[in-house]
N, CA, C and O of each residue as an XYZ file, in Angstrom:
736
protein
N     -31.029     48.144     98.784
C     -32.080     47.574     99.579
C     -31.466     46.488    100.442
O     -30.380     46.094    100.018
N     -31.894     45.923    101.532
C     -31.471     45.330    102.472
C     -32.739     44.644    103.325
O     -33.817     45.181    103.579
N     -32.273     43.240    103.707
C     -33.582     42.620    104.568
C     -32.730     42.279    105.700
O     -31.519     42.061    105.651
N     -33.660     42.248    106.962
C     -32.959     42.367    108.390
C     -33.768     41.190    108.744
O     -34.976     40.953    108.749
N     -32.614     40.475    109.061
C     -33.689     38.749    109.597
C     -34.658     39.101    110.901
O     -34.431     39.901    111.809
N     -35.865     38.206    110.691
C     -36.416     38.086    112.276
C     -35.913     37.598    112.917
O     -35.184     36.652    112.620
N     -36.127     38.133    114.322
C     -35.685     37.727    115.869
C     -36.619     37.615    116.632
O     -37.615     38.222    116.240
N     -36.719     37.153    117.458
C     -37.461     36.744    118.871
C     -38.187     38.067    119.099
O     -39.229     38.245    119.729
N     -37.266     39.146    118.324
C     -38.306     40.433    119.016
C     -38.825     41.550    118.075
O     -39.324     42.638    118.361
N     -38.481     40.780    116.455
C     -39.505     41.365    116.063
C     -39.362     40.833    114.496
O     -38.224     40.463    114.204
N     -39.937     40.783    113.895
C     -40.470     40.664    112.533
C     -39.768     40.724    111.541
O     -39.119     41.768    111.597
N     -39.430     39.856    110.182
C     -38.056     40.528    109.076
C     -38.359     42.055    108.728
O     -39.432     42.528    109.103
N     -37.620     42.694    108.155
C     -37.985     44.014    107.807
C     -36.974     44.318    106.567
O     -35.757     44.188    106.439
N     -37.995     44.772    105.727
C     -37.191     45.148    104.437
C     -36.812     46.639    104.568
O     -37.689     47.230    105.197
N     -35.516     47.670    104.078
C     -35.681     48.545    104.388
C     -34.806     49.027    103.008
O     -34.264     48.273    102.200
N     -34.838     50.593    102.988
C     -34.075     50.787    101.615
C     -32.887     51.029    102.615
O     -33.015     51.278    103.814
N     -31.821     50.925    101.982
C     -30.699     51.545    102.267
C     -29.887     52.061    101.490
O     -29.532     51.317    100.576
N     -29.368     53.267    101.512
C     -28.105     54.204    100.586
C     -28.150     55.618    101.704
O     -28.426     55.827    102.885
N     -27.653     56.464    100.394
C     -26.837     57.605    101.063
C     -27.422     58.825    101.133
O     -27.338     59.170     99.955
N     -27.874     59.578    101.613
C     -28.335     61.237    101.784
C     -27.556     62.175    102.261
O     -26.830     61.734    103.152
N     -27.410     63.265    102.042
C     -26.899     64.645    101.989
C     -27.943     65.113    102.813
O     -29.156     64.955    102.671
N     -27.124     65.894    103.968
C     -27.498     67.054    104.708
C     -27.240     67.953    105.217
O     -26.168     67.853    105.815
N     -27.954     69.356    105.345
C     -27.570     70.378    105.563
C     -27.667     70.691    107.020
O     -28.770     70.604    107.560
N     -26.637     71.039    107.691
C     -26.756     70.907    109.343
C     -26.498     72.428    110.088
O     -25.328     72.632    110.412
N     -27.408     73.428    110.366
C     -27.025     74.658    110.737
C     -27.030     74.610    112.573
O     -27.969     74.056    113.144
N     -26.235     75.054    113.125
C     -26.296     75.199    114.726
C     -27.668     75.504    115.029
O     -28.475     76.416    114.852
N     -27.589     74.144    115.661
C     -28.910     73.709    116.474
C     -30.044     73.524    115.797
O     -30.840     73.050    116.607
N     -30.659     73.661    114.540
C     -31.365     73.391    113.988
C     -31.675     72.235    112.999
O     -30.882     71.862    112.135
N     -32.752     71.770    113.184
C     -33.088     70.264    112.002
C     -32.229     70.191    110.890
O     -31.845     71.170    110.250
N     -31.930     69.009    110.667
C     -30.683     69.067    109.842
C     -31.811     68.800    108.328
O     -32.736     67.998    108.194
N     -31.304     69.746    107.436
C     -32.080     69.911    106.030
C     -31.831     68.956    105.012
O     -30.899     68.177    105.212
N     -32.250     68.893    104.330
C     -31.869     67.157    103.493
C     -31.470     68.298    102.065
O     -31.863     69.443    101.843
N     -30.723     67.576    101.445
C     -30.213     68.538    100.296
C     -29.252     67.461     98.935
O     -29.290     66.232     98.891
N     -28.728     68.071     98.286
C     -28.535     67.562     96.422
C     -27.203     68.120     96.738
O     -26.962     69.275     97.091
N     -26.406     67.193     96.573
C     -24.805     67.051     96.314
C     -24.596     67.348     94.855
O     -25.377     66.812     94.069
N     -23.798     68.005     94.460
C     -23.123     67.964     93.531
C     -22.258     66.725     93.204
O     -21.785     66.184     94.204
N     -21.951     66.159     92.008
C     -21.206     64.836     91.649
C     -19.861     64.736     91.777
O     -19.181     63.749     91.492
N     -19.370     66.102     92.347
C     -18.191     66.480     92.289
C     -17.712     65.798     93.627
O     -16.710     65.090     93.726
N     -18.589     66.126     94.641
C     -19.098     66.066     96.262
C     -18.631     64.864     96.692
O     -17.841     64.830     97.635
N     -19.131     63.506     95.947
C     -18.793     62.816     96.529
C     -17.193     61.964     96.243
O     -16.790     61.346     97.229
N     -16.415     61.915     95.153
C     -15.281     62.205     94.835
C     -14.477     62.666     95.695
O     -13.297     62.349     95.847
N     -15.207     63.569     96.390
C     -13.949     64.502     97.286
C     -13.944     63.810     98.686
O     -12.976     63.662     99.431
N     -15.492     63.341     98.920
C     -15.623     62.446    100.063
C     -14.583     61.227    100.663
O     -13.892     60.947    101.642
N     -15.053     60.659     99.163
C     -14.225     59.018     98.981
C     -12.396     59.419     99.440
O     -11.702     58.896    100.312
N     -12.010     60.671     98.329
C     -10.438     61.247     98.969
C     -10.359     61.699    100.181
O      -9.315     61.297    100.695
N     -11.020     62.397    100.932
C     -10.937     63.306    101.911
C     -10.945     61.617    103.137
O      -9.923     61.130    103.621
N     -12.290     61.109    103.332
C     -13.031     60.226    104.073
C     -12.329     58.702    104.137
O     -12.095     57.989    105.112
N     -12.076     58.478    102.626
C     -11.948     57.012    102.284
C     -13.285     55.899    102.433
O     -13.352     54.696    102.681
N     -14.164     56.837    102.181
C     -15.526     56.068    102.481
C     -16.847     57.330    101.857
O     -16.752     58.531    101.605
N     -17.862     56.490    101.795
C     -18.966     56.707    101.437
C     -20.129     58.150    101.899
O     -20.776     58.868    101.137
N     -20.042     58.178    103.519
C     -20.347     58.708    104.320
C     -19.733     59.705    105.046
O     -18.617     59.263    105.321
N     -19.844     60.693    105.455
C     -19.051     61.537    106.116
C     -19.253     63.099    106.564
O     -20.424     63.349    106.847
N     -18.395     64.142    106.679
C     -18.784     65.281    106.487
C     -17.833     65.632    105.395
O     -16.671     65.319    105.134
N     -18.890     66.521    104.759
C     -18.315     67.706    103.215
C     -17.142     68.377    103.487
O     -16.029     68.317    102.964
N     -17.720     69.221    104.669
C     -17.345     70.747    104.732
C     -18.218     70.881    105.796
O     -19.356     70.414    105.853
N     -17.559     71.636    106.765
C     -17.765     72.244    108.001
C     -17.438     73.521    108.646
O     -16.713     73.278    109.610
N     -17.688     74.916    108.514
C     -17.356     76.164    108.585
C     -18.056     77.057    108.588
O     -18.942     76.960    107.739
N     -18.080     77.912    109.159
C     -18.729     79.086    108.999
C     -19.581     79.714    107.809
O     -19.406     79.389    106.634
N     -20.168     80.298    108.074
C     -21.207     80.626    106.713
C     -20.962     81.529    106.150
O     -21.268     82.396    106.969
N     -20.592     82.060    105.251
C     -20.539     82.888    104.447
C     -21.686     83.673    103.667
O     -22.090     83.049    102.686
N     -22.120     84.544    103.822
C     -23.425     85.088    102.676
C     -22.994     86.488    102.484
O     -22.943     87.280    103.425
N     -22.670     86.811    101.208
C     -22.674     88.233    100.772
C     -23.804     88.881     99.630
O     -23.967     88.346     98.534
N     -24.538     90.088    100.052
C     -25.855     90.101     99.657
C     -25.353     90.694     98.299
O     -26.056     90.555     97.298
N     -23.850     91.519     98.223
C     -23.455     91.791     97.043
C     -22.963     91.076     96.555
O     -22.328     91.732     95.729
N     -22.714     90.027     96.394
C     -22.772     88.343     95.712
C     -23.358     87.237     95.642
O     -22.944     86.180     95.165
N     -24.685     87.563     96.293
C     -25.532     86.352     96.486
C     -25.512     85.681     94.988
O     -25.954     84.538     95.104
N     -25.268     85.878     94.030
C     -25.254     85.257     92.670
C     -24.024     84.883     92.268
O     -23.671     84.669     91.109
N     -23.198     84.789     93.531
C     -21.851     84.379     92.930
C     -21.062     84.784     91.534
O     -20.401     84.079     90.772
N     -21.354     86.049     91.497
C     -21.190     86.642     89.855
C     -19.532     87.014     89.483
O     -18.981     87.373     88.442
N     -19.173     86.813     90.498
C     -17.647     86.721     91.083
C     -17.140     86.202     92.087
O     -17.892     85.941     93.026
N     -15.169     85.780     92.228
C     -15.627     85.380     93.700
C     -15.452     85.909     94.750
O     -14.908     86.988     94.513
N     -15.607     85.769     95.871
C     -15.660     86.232     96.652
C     -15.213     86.749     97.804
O     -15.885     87.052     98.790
N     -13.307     86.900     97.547
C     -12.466     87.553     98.512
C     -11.793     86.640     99.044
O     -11.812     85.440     98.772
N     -11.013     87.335    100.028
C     -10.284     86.615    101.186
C     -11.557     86.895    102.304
O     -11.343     86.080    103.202
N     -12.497     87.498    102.570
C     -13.740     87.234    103.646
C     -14.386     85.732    103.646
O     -15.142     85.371    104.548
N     -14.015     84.886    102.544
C     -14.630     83.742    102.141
C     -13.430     82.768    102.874
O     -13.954     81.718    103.246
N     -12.222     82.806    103.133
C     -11.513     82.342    103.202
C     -11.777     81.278    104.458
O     -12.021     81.772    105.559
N     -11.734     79.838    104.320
C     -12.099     79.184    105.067
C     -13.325     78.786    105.617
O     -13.379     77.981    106.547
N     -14.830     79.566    104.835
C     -15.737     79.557    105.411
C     -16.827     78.788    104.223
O     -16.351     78.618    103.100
N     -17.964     78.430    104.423
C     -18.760     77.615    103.678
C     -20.028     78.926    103.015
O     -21.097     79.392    103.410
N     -19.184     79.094    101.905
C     -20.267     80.065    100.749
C     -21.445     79.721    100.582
O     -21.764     78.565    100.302
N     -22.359     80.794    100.747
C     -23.783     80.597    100.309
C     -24.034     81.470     99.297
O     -23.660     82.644     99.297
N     -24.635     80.953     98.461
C     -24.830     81.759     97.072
C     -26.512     81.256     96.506
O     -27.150     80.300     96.947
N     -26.879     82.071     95.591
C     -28.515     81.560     95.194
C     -28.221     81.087     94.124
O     -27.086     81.293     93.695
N     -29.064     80.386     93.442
C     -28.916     79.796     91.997
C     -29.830     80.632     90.906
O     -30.912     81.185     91.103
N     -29.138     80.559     89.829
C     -29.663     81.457     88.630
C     -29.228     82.250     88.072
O     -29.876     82.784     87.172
N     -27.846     82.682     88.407
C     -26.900     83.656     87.667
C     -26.248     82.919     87.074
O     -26.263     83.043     85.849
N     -25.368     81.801     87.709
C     -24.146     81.424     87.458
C     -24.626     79.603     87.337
O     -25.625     79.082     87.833
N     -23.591     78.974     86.556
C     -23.915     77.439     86.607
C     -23.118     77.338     87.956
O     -22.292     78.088     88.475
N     -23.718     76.020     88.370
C     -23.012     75.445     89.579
C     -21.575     74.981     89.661
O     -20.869     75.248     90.633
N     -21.185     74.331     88.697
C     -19.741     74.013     88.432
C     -18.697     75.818     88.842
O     -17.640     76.026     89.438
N     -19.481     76.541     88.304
C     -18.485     77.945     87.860
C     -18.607     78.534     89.517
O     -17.727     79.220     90.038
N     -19.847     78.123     90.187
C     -19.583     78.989     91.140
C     -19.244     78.206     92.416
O     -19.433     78.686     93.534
N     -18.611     76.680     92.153
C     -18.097     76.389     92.975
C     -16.786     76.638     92.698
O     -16.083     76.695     93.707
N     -16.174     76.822     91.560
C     -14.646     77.096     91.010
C     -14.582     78.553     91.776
O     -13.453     78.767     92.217
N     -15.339     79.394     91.985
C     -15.800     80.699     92.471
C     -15.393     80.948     93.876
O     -14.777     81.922     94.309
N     -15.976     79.583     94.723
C     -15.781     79.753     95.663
C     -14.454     78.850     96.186
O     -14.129     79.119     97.343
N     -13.760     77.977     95.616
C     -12.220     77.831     95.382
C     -11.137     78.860     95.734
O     -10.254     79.053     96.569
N     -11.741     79.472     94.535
C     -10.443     80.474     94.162
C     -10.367     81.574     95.543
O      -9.251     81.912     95.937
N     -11.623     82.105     96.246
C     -11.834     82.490     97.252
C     -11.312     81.577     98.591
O     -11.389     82.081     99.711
N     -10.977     80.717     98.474
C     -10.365     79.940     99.517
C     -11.497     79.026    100.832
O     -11.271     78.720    102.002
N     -12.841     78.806     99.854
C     -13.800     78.949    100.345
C     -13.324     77.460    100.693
O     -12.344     77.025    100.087
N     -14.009     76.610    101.698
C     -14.158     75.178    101.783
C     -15.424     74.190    101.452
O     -15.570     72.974    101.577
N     -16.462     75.469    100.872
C     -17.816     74.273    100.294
C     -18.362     75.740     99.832
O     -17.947     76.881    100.039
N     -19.240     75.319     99.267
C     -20.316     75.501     98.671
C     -21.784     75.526     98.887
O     -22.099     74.472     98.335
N     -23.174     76.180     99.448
C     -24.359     75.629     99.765
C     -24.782     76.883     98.827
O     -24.437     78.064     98.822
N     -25.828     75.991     97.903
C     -26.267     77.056     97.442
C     -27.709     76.876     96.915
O     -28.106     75.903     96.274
N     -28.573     78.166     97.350
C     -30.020     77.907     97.019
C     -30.975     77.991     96.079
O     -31.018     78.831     95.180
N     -31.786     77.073     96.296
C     -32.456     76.812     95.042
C     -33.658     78.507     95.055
O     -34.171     79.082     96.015
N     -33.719     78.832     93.500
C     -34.431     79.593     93.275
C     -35.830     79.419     93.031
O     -36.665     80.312     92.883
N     -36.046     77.873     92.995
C     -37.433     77.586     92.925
C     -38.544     77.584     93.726
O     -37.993     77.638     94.826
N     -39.502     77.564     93.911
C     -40.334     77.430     95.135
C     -40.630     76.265     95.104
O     -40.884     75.701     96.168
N     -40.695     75.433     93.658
C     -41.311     73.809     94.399
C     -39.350     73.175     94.531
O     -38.498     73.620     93.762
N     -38.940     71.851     95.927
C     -38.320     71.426     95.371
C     -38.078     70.014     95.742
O     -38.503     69.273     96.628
N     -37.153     69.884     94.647
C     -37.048     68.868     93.783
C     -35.967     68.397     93.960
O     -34.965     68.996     93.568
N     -35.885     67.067     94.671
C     -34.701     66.090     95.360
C     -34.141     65.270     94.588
O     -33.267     64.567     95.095
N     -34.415     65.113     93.299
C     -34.217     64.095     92.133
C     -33.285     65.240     90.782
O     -33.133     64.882     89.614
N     -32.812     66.528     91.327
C     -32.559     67.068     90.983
C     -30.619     66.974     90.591
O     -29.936     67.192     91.591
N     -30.067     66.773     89.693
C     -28.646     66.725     89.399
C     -27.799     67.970     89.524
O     -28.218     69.101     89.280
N     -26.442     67.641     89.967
C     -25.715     68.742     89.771
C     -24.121     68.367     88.968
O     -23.165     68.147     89.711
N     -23.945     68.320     87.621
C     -22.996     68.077     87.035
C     -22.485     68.861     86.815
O     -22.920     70.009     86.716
N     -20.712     68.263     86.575
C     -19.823     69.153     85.392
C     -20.475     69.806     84.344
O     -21.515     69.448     83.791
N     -19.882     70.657     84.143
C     -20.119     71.232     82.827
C     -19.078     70.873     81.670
O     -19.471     70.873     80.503
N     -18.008     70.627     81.923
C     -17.033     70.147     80.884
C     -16.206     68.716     82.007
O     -15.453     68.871     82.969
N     -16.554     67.848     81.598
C     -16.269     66.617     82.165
C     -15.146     66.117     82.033
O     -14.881     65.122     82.708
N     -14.020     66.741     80.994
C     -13.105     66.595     80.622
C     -11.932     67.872     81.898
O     -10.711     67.855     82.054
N     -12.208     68.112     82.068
C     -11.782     69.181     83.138
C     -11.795     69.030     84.699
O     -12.972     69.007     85.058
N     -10.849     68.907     85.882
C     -10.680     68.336     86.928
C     -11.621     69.235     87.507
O     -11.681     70.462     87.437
N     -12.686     68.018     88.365
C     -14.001     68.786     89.110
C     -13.009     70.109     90.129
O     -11.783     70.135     90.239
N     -13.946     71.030     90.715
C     -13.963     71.804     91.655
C     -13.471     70.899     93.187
O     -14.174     70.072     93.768
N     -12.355     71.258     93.508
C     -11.923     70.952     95.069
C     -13.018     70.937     96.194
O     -13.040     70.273     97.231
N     -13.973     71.900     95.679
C     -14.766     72.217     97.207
C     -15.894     71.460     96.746
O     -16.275     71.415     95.576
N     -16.537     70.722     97.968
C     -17.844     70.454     97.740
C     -19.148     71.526     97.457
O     -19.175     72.741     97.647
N     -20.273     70.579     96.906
C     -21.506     71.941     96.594
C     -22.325     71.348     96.576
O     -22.413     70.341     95.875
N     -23.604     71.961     97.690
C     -24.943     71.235     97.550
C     -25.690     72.461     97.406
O     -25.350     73.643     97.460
N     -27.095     71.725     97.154
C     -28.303     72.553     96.692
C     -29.350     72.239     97.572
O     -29.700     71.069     97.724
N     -30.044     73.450     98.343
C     -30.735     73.338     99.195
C     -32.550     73.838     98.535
O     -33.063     74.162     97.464
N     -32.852     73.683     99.580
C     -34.808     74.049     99.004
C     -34.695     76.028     99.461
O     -34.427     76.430    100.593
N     -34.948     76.842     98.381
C     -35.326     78.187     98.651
C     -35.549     78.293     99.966
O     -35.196     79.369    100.447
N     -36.302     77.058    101.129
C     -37.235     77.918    102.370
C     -35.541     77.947    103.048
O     -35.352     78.949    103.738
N     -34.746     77.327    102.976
C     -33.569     77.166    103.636
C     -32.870     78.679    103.782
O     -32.395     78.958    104.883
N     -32.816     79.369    103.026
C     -32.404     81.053    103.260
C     -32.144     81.723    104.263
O     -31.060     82.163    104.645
N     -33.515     81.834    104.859
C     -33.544     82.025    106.181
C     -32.869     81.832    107.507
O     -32.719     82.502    108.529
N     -32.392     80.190    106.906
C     -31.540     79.654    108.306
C     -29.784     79.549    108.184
O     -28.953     79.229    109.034
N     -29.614     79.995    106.640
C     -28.300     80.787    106.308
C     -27.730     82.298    106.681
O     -27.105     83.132    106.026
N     -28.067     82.275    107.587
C     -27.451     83.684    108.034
C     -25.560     83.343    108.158
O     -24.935     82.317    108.427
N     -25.138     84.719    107.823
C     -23.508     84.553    107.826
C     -23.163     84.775    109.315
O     -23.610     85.511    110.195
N     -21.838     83.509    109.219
C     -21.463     83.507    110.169
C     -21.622     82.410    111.734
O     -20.931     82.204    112.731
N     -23.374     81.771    111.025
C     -23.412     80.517    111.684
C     -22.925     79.221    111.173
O     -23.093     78.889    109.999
N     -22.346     78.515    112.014
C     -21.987     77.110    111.924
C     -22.396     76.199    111.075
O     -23.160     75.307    111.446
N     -21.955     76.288    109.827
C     -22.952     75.002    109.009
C     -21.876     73.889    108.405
O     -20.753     74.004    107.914
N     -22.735     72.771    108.667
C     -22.049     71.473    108.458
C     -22.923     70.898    107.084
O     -24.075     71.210    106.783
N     -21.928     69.882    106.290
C     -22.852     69.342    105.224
C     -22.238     68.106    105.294
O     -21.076     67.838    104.989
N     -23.407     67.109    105.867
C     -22.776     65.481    105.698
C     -23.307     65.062    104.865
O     -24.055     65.705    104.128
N     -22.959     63.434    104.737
C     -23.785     62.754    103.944
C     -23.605     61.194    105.069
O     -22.607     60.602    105.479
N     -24.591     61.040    105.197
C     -24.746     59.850    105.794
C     -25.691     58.681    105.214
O     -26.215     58.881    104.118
N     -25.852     57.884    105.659
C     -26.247     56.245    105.399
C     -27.846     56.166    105.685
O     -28.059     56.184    106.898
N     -28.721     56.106    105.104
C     -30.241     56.084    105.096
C     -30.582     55.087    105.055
O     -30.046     54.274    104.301
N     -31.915     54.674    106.092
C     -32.419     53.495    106.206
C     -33.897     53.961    106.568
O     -34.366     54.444    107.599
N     -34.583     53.562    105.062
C     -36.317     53.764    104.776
C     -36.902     52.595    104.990
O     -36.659     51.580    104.337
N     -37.637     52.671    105.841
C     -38.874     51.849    106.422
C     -39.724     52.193    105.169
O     -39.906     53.284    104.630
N     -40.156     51.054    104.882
C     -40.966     50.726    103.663
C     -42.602     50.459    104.384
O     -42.630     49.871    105.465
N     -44.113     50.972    103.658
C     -44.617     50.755    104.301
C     -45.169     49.294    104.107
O     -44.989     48.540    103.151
N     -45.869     49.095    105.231
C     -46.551     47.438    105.703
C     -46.798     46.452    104.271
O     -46.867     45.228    104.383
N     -46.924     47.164    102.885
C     -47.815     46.840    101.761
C     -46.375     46.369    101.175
O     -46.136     45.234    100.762
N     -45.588     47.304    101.211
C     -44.393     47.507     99.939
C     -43.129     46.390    101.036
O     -42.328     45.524    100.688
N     -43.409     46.838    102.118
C     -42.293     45.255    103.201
C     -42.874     43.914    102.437
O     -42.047     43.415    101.673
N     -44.332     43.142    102.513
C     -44.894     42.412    101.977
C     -44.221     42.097    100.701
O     -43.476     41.125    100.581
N     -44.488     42.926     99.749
C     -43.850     42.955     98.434
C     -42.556     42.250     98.280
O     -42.284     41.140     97.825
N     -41.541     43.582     98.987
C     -40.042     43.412     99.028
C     -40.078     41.964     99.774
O     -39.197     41.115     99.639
N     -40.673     41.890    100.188
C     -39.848     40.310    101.222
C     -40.214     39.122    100.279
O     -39.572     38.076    100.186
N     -41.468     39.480     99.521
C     -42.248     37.889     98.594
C     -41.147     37.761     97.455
O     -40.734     36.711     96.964
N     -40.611     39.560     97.022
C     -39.443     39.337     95.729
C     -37.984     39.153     96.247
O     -37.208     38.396     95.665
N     -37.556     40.011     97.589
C     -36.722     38.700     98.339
C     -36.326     36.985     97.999
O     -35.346     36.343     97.621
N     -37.608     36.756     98.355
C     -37.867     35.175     98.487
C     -38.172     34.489     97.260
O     -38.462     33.293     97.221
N     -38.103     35.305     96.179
C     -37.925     34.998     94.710
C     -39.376     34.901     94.728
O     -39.416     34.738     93.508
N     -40.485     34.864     95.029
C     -41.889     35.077     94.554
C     -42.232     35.444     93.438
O     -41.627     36.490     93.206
N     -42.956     35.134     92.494
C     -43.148     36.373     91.493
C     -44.735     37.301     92.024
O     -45.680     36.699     92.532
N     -44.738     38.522     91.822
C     -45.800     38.987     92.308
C     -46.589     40.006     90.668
O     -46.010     40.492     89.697
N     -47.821     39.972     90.974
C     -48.405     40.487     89.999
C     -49.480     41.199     90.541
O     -50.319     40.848     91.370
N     -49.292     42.471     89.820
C     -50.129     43.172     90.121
C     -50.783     44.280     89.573
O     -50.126     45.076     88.902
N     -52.271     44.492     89.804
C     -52.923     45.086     88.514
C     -54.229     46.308     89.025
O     -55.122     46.442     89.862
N     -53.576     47.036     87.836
C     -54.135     48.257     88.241
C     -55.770     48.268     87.866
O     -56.352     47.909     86.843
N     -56.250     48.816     89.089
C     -58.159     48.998     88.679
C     -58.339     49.940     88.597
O     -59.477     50.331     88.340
């Protein structure tokens, strides 16, 4: 969280600040999406920082592997795998798409509701994560995975405007206030 002093031209403002993951296909709204823990590790090495891009490459989708049930060739080679979730754990089918020479990982959620609070861990923690990054996108995302288009996966620096009620708040506990408040 972060407070931005007033100025002459406008008002203090409390805002959240941290990090989000996104899914970026040519030319289209960039999709908000769930990093794997592996993801950002590779960032900090790759980047030397917080923020950045994953993986940037071509798309990969094979309908006779959409479950990543193996991996997936030298056709994968250099390109950003798309795979669905529910066959395979995530750890295995980013090792999957490794060994394929893949450079990331996007892979979709099988659910229909989703869920941004959602984790993606090791499975044996004792074991050096997967090289390639891997995120998890919302099922409607499918559609805009076609193989062969341009997809990027950053993670950049977020800054939430809090609304008018919860700025109030944040700025009174800022200012060391104590605030109390009670439910009717």
């Amino acid at each position: 969280m972060g407070f931005e002093e007033a100025t002459a031209d406008h008002a203090p403002t409390v805002v959240a600040v941290g990090t989000a993951d996104f899914l970026e296909v040519n030319g289209q709204e960039p999709l908000g999406c769930v990093a794997a823990d592996w993801s950002e590790r590779l960032l900090r090495l790759r980047c030397k920082s917080e923020v950045g891009v994953l993986c940037e490459a071509p798309a990969h989708y094979s309908q006779r592997n959409e479950y990543g049930l193996h991996s997936w060739g030298p056709e994968a080679q250099g390109k950003v795998v798309v795979a669905v979730r529910g066959e395979v754990e995530f750890e295995t089918l980013a090792r999957r798409a490794e060994d394929s020479g893949a450079v990331g990982i996007v892979i979709i959620d099988n659910e229909d509701e989703w869920e941004t609070d959602f984790e993606m861990t090791l499975d044996d923690p004792h074991r050096p994560p997967p090289a390639v990054p891997a995120v998890l996108v919302p099922k409607t995302a499918r559609s805009r995975l076609r193989d062969g288009l341009q997809v990027r996966v950053v993670r950049r620096i977020e800054r939430n405007l809090a609304s008018n009620e919860e700025k109030l708040l944040q700025f009174m506990r800022l200012r060391g206030v104590e605030v109390g408040l009670q439910l009717q």
